[in-house]
């Protein structure tokens, strides 16, 4: 709990906000970095449940209960988690949710390069190349690569991650040329 508080109330974001920056959090599927109460906007990975026509946000724990619990057996209408619709007792593989989350975050991070005239602080905790290994080097599906070693799968996903990050950095630095100051970009792995 203490570490989650430190993440939510981190000094870098507080300093940026004091300097007039807008703070955007591009949340991961991991609850401690999924949402930040201090952010001006939270772009969350699609983790909503549509249940009987109502859209509800769910935590990791609730998503597992809904995907694997008995509730699915008794549901008469579509059960939707993210962009996956579940019927009856079918479950959504966590690797597909991991892939969906990562692609959403990468797209949102690249879109954050658009200039707004106001300085911005963007935080994104992208869980790549964190397992499960869902991408090959070209961004294709690694789901069928069950016969490959974990090291090989990791390296493939790392190559995909590096290529996407290079595209994002290029977009960030290109859009910076239209501004009076250069961006400060921190990557941590």
PDB file of C-alpha atoms in Angstrom:
ATOM      1  CA  UNK A   1       0.000   0.000   0.000  1.00  0.00           C
ATOM      2  CA  UNK A   2       2.859   2.400   0.832  1.00  0.00           C
ATOM      3  CA  UNK A   3       4.448   1.882  -2.591  1.00  0.00           C
ATOM      4  CA  UNK A   4       1.104   2.474  -4.316  1.00  0.00           C
ATOM      5  CA  UNK A   5       0.775   5.773  -2.423  1.00  0.00           C
ATOM      6  CA  UNK A   6       4.274   6.762  -3.531  1.00  0.00           C
ATOM      7  CA  UNK A   7       3.351   5.995  -7.142  1.00  0.00           C
ATOM      8  CA  UNK A   8       0.091   7.974  -6.912  1.00  0.00           C
ATOM      9  CA  UNK A   9       1.692  10.986  -5.234  1.00  0.00           C
ATOM     10  CA  UNK A  10       5.044  11.038  -6.996  1.00  0.00           C
ATOM     11  CA  UNK A  11       7.278  14.107  -6.920  1.00  0.00           C
ATOM     12  CA  UNK A  12       7.846  14.355 -10.675  1.00  0.00           C
ATOM     13  CA  UNK A  13       4.147  14.731 -11.463  1.00  0.00           C
ATOM     14  CA  UNK A  14       3.609  17.144  -8.568  1.00  0.00           C
ATOM     15  CA  UNK A  15       6.525  19.303  -9.738  1.00  0.00           C
ATOM     16  CA  UNK A  16       5.293  19.320 -13.335  1.00  0.00           C
ATOM     17  CA  UNK A  17       1.806  20.386 -12.244  1.00  0.00           C
ATOM     18  CA  UNK A  18       3.279  23.184 -10.103  1.00  0.00           C
ATOM     19  CA  UNK A  19       5.072  24.417 -13.230  1.00  0.00           C
ATOM     20  CA  UNK A  20       1.796  24.584 -15.185  1.00  0.00           C
ATOM     21  CA  UNK A  21       1.965  21.264 -17.012  1.00  0.00           C
ATOM     22  CA  UNK A  22      -1.122  19.170 -17.652  1.00  0.00           C
ATOM     23  CA  UNK A  23      -0.689  15.621 -16.384  1.00  0.00           C
ATOM     24  CA  UNK A  24      -1.931  12.680 -18.437  1.00  0.00           C
ATOM     25  CA  UNK A  25      -1.689   9.142 -17.093  1.00  0.00           C
ATOM     26  CA  UNK A  26      -1.780   6.365 -19.691  1.00  0.00           C
ATOM     27  CA  UNK A  27      -2.711   3.526 -17.382  1.00  0.00           C
ATOM     28  CA  UNK A  28      -1.596  -0.064 -17.578  1.00  0.00           C
ATOM     29  CA  UNK A  29      -3.601  -3.156 -16.685  1.00  0.00           C
ATOM     30  CA  UNK A  30      -1.677  -3.248 -13.388  1.00  0.00           C
ATOM     31  CA  UNK A  31      -3.868  -1.522 -10.785  1.00  0.00           C
ATOM     32  CA  UNK A  32      -1.184   0.691  -9.117  1.00  0.00           C
ATOM     33  CA  UNK A  33      -0.443   2.454 -12.432  1.00  0.00           C
ATOM     34  CA  UNK A  34      -3.879   2.081 -14.016  1.00  0.00           C
ATOM     35  CA  UNK A  35      -5.227   5.326 -12.607  1.00  0.00           C
ATOM     36  CA  UNK A  36      -3.756   8.338 -10.818  1.00  0.00           C
ATOM     37  CA  UNK A  37      -6.055  10.593  -8.802  1.00  0.00           C
ATOM     38  CA  UNK A  38      -3.659  13.531  -9.314  1.00  0.00           C
ATOM     39  CA  UNK A  39      -3.717  13.326 -13.121  1.00  0.00           C
ATOM     40  CA  UNK A  40      -5.718  15.821 -15.148  1.00  0.00           C
ATOM     41  CA  UNK A  41      -6.764  12.912 -17.345  1.00  0.00           C
ATOM     42  CA  UNK A  42      -6.468   9.143 -17.030  1.00  0.00           C
ATOM     43  CA  UNK A  43      -6.433   7.184 -20.269  1.00  0.00           C
ATOM     44  CA  UNK A  44      -7.191   3.692 -19.086  1.00  0.00           C
ATOM     45  CA  UNK A  45      -6.694   0.543 -21.022  1.00  0.00           C
ATOM     46  CA  UNK A  46     -10.116  -0.718 -22.065  1.00  0.00           C
ATOM     47  CA  UNK A  47     -11.055  -2.798 -19.019  1.00  0.00           C
ATOM     48  CA  UNK A  48     -14.770  -2.279 -18.839  1.00  0.00           C
ATOM     49  CA  UNK A  49     -17.517  -4.802 -18.470  1.00  0.00           C
ATOM     50  CA  UNK A  50     -20.756  -4.293 -20.344  1.00  0.00           C
ATOM     51  CA  UNK A  51     -23.304  -6.106 -18.231  1.00  0.00           C
ATOM     52  CA  UNK A  52     -27.015  -5.908 -19.040  1.00  0.00           C
ATOM     53  CA  UNK A  53     -26.402  -2.719 -21.013  1.00  0.00           C
ATOM     54  CA  UNK A  54     -24.384  -0.979 -18.278  1.00  0.00           C
ATOM     55  CA  UNK A  55     -20.668  -0.179 -18.680  1.00  0.00           C
ATOM     56  CA  UNK A  56     -18.650  -0.798 -15.524  1.00  0.00           C
ATOM     57  CA  UNK A  57     -14.918  -0.420 -14.845  1.00  0.00           C
ATOM     58  CA  UNK A  58     -13.286  -3.447 -13.241  1.00  0.00           C
ATOM     59  CA  UNK A  59     -10.057  -4.107 -11.344  1.00  0.00           C
ATOM     60  CA  UNK A  60      -7.689  -6.959 -12.219  1.00  0.00           C
ATOM     61  CA  UNK A  61      -9.209  -9.111  -9.487  1.00  0.00           C
ATOM     62  CA  UNK A  62     -12.783  -8.419 -10.608  1.00  0.00           C
ATOM     63  CA  UNK A  63     -11.854  -9.159 -14.223  1.00  0.00           C
ATOM     64  CA  UNK A  64     -10.495 -12.584 -13.250  1.00  0.00           C
ATOM     65  CA  UNK A  65     -13.627 -13.357 -11.212  1.00  0.00           C
ATOM     66  CA  UNK A  66     -15.869 -12.315 -14.109  1.00  0.00           C
ATOM     67  CA  UNK A  67     -13.830 -14.210 -16.716  1.00  0.00           C
ATOM     68  CA  UNK A  68     -13.536 -17.412 -14.753  1.00  0.00           C
ATOM     69  CA  UNK A  69     -16.494 -17.325 -12.361  1.00  0.00           C
ATOM     70  CA  UNK A  70     -19.824 -19.083 -12.465  1.00  0.00           C
ATOM     71  CA  UNK A  71     -21.655 -15.834 -13.281  1.00  0.00           C
ATOM     72  CA  UNK A  72     -20.955 -16.343 -16.997  1.00  0.00           C
ATOM     73  CA  UNK A  73     -22.970 -19.574 -16.968  1.00  0.00           C
ATOM     74  CA  UNK A  74     -26.154 -17.802 -15.935  1.00  0.00           C
ATOM     75  CA  UNK A  75     -25.924 -14.736 -18.133  1.00  0.00           C
ATOM     76  CA  UNK A  76     -28.569 -14.390 -20.814  1.00  0.00           C
ATOM     77  CA  UNK A  77     -27.029 -11.423 -22.631  1.00  0.00           C
ATOM     78  CA  UNK A  78     -23.598 -10.780 -24.094  1.00  0.00           C
ATOM     79  CA  UNK A  79     -20.834 -10.322 -21.563  1.00  0.00           C
ATOM     80  CA  UNK A  80     -18.153  -7.995 -22.890  1.00  0.00           C
ATOM     81  CA  UNK A  81     -14.712  -7.351 -21.396  1.00  0.00           C
ATOM     82  CA  UNK A  82     -12.702  -4.789 -23.336  1.00  0.00           C
ATOM     83  CA  UNK A  83     -13.354  -5.584 -26.964  1.00  0.00           C
ATOM     84  CA  UNK A  84     -13.960  -9.291 -26.304  1.00  0.00           C
ATOM     85  CA  UNK A  85     -17.478 -10.647 -26.053  1.00  0.00           C
ATOM     86  CA  UNK A  86     -17.861 -13.743 -23.918  1.00  0.00           C
ATOM     87  CA  UNK A  87     -20.755 -16.187 -24.245  1.00  0.00           C
ATOM     88  CA  UNK A  88     -21.610 -18.826 -21.667  1.00  0.00           C
ATOM     89  CA  UNK A  89     -18.538 -20.200 -19.949  1.00  0.00           C
ATOM     90  CA  UNK A  90     -15.964 -19.086 -22.527  1.00  0.00           C
ATOM     91  CA  UNK A  91     -13.035 -17.271 -20.957  1.00  0.00           C
ATOM     92  CA  UNK A  92     -10.837 -14.499 -22.320  1.00  0.00           C
ATOM     93  CA  UNK A  93      -7.165 -15.481 -22.370  1.00  0.00           C
ATOM     94  CA  UNK A  94      -5.031 -13.113 -20.305  1.00  0.00           C
ATOM     95  CA  UNK A  95      -2.434 -12.979 -23.082  1.00  0.00           C
ATOM     96  CA  UNK A  96      -4.967 -11.380 -25.437  1.00  0.00           C
ATOM     97  CA  UNK A  97      -5.881  -8.820 -22.774  1.00  0.00           C
ATOM     98  CA  UNK A  98      -2.155  -8.109 -22.315  1.00  0.00           C
ATOM     99  CA  UNK A  99      -1.733  -7.537 -26.062  1.00  0.00           C
ATOM    100  CA  UNK A 100      -4.824  -5.330 -26.273  1.00  0.00           C
ATOM    101  CA  UNK A 101      -3.619  -3.242 -23.330  1.00  0.00           C
ATOM    102  CA  UNK A 102      -0.106  -2.757 -24.727  1.00  0.00           C
ATOM    103  CA  UNK A 103      -1.334  -1.728 -28.182  1.00  0.00           C
ATOM    104  CA  UNK A 104      -3.789   0.761 -26.672  1.00  0.00           C
ATOM    105  CA  UNK A 105      -1.052   2.325 -24.537  1.00  0.00           C
ATOM    106  CA  UNK A 106       1.441   2.553 -27.399  1.00  0.00           C
ATOM    107  CA  UNK A 107      -1.168   4.219 -29.611  1.00  0.00           C
ATOM    108  CA  UNK A 108      -2.111   6.690 -26.866  1.00  0.00           C
ATOM    109  CA  UNK A 109       1.531   7.520 -26.174  1.00  0.00           C
ATOM    110  CA  UNK A 110       2.159   8.246 -29.847  1.00  0.00           C
ATOM    111  CA  UNK A 111      -1.011  10.364 -30.009  1.00  0.00           C
ATOM    112  CA  UNK A 112       0.242  12.400 -27.042  1.00  0.00           C
ATOM    113  CA  UNK A 113       2.799  13.969 -29.383  1.00  0.00           C
ATOM    114  CA  UNK A 114       0.068  16.214 -30.795  1.00  0.00           C
ATOM    115  CA  UNK A 115       0.744  19.761 -29.680  1.00  0.00           C
ATOM    116  CA  UNK A 116      -1.745  21.518 -27.434  1.00  0.00           C
ATOM    117  CA  UNK A 117       0.027  24.826 -26.809  1.00  0.00           C
ATOM    118  CA  UNK A 118       0.331  23.998 -23.119  1.00  0.00           C
ATOM    119  CA  UNK A 119       3.208  21.990 -21.632  1.00  0.00           C
ATOM    120  CA  UNK A 120       2.322  18.441 -20.693  1.00  0.00           C
ATOM    121  CA  UNK A 121       3.597  15.671 -18.499  1.00  0.00           C
ATOM    122  CA  UNK A 122       2.665  12.210 -19.770  1.00  0.00           C
ATOM    123  CA  UNK A 123       3.229   9.076 -17.729  1.00  0.00           C
ATOM    124  CA  UNK A 124       2.812   5.634 -19.297  1.00  0.00           C
ATOM    125  CA  UNK A 125       3.667   2.326 -17.639  1.00  0.00           C
ATOM    126  CA  UNK A 126       3.769  -0.025 -20.620  1.00  0.00           C
ATOM    127  CA  UNK A 127       4.209  -3.616 -19.532  1.00  0.00           C
ATOM    128  CA  UNK A 128       6.364  -4.721 -22.451  1.00  0.00           C
ATOM    129  CA  UNK A 129       8.408  -6.799 -22.856  1.00  0.00           C
ATOM    130  CA  UNK A 130       6.876  -8.130 -19.633  1.00  0.00           C
ATOM    131  CA  UNK A 131       5.352 -11.603 -20.073  1.00  0.00           C
ATOM    132  CA  UNK A 132       3.134 -13.054 -21.336  1.00  0.00           C
ATOM    133  CA  UNK A 133       4.947 -12.958 -24.660  1.00  0.00           C
ATOM    134  CA  UNK A 134       2.253 -12.019 -27.138  1.00  0.00           C
ATOM    135  CA  UNK A 135       4.110 -10.314 -30.003  1.00  0.00           C
ATOM    136  CA  UNK A 136       6.655 -11.513 -32.493  1.00  0.00           C
ATOM    137  CA  UNK A 137       9.334  -9.086 -33.732  1.00  0.00           C
ATOM    138  CA  UNK A 138       6.966  -7.593 -36.337  1.00  0.00           C
ATOM    139  CA  UNK A 139       4.028  -7.153 -33.967  1.00  0.00           C
ATOM    140  CA  UNK A 140       2.279 -10.277 -35.165  1.00  0.00           C
ATOM    141  CA  UNK A 141       0.837 -12.835 -32.821  1.00  0.00           C
ATOM    142  CA  UNK A 142       3.203 -14.982 -30.812  1.00  0.00           C
ATOM    143  CA  UNK A 143       0.287 -17.064 -29.525  1.00  0.00           C
ATOM    144  CA  UNK A 144       1.103 -19.901 -31.903  1.00  0.00           C
ATOM    145  CA  UNK A 145       4.791 -19.946 -30.988  1.00  0.00           C
ATOM    146  CA  UNK A 146       4.430 -22.488 -28.168  1.00  0.00           C
ATOM    147  CA  UNK A 147       7.386 -24.528 -29.386  1.00  0.00           C
ATOM    148  CA  UNK A 148       9.874 -21.644 -29.043  1.00  0.00           C
ATOM    149  CA  UNK A 149      11.963 -21.060 -25.958  1.00  0.00           C
ATOM    150  CA  UNK A 150      11.077 -18.387 -23.416  1.00  0.00           C
ATOM    151  CA  UNK A 151      14.303 -16.562 -24.309  1.00  0.00           C
ATOM    152  CA  UNK A 152      13.347 -16.493 -27.977  1.00  0.00           C
ATOM    153  CA  UNK A 153       9.835 -15.266 -27.200  1.00  0.00           C
ATOM    154  CA  UNK A 154      11.244 -12.554 -24.923  1.00  0.00           C
ATOM    155  CA  UNK A 155      13.704 -11.384 -27.596  1.00  0.00           C
ATOM    156  CA  UNK A 156      10.951 -11.265 -30.234  1.00  0.00           C
ATOM    157  CA  UNK A 157       8.704  -9.188 -27.978  1.00  0.00           C
ATOM    158  CA  UNK A 158      11.660  -6.930 -27.079  1.00  0.00           C
ATOM    159  CA  UNK A 159      12.332  -6.308 -30.791  1.00  0.00           C
ATOM    160  CA  UNK A 160       8.688  -5.340 -31.313  1.00  0.00           C
ATOM    161  CA  UNK A 161       8.744  -3.082 -28.242  1.00  0.00           C
ATOM    162  CA  UNK A 162      11.952  -1.352 -29.342  1.00  0.00           C
ATOM    163  CA  UNK A 163      10.627  -0.758 -32.862  1.00  0.00           C
ATOM    164  CA  UNK A 164       7.379   0.755 -31.564  1.00  0.00           C
ATOM    165  CA  UNK A 165       9.241   2.940 -29.059  1.00  0.00           C
ATOM    166  CA  UNK A 166      11.504   4.256 -31.841  1.00  0.00           C
ATOM    167  CA  UNK A 167       8.388   5.244 -33.823  1.00  0.00           C
ATOM    168  CA  UNK A 168       6.922   6.971 -30.770  1.00  0.00           C
ATOM    169  CA  UNK A 169      10.167   8.810 -29.983  1.00  0.00           C
ATOM    170  CA  UNK A 170      10.355   9.961 -33.584  1.00  0.00           C
ATOM    171  CA  UNK A 171       6.794  11.322 -33.374  1.00  0.00           C
ATOM    172  CA  UNK A 172       7.560  13.065 -30.070  1.00  0.00           C
ATOM    173  CA  UNK A 173      10.747  14.706 -31.323  1.00  0.00           C
ATOM    174  CA  UNK A 174       9.241  15.663 -34.694  1.00  0.00           C
ATOM    175  CA  UNK A 175       6.321  17.440 -33.056  1.00  0.00           C
ATOM    176  CA  UNK A 176       8.793  19.137 -30.700  1.00  0.00           C
ATOM    177  CA  UNK A 177      10.325  20.934 -33.667  1.00  0.00           C
ATOM    178  CA  UNK A 178       7.104  22.971 -33.872  1.00  0.00           C
ATOM    179  CA  UNK A 179       7.423  24.114 -30.247  1.00  0.00           C
ATOM    180  CA  UNK A 180       9.655  26.638 -28.530  1.00  0.00           C
ATOM    181  CA  UNK A 181      11.188  24.071 -26.161  1.00  0.00           C
ATOM    182  CA  UNK A 182      12.397  20.523 -26.596  1.00  0.00           C
ATOM    183  CA  UNK A 183      10.673  17.658 -24.787  1.00  0.00           C
ATOM    184  CA  UNK A 184      12.212  15.830 -21.881  1.00  0.00           C
ATOM    185  CA  UNK A 185      11.742  12.119 -22.495  1.00  0.00           C
ATOM    186  CA  UNK A 186      12.604   9.512 -19.867  1.00  0.00           C
ATOM    187  CA  UNK A 187      12.594   5.826 -20.701  1.00  0.00           C
ATOM    188  CA  UNK A 188      13.100   3.283 -17.981  1.00  0.00           C
ATOM    189  CA  UNK A 189      13.358  -0.439 -18.473  1.00  0.00           C
TER     190      UNK A 189
END
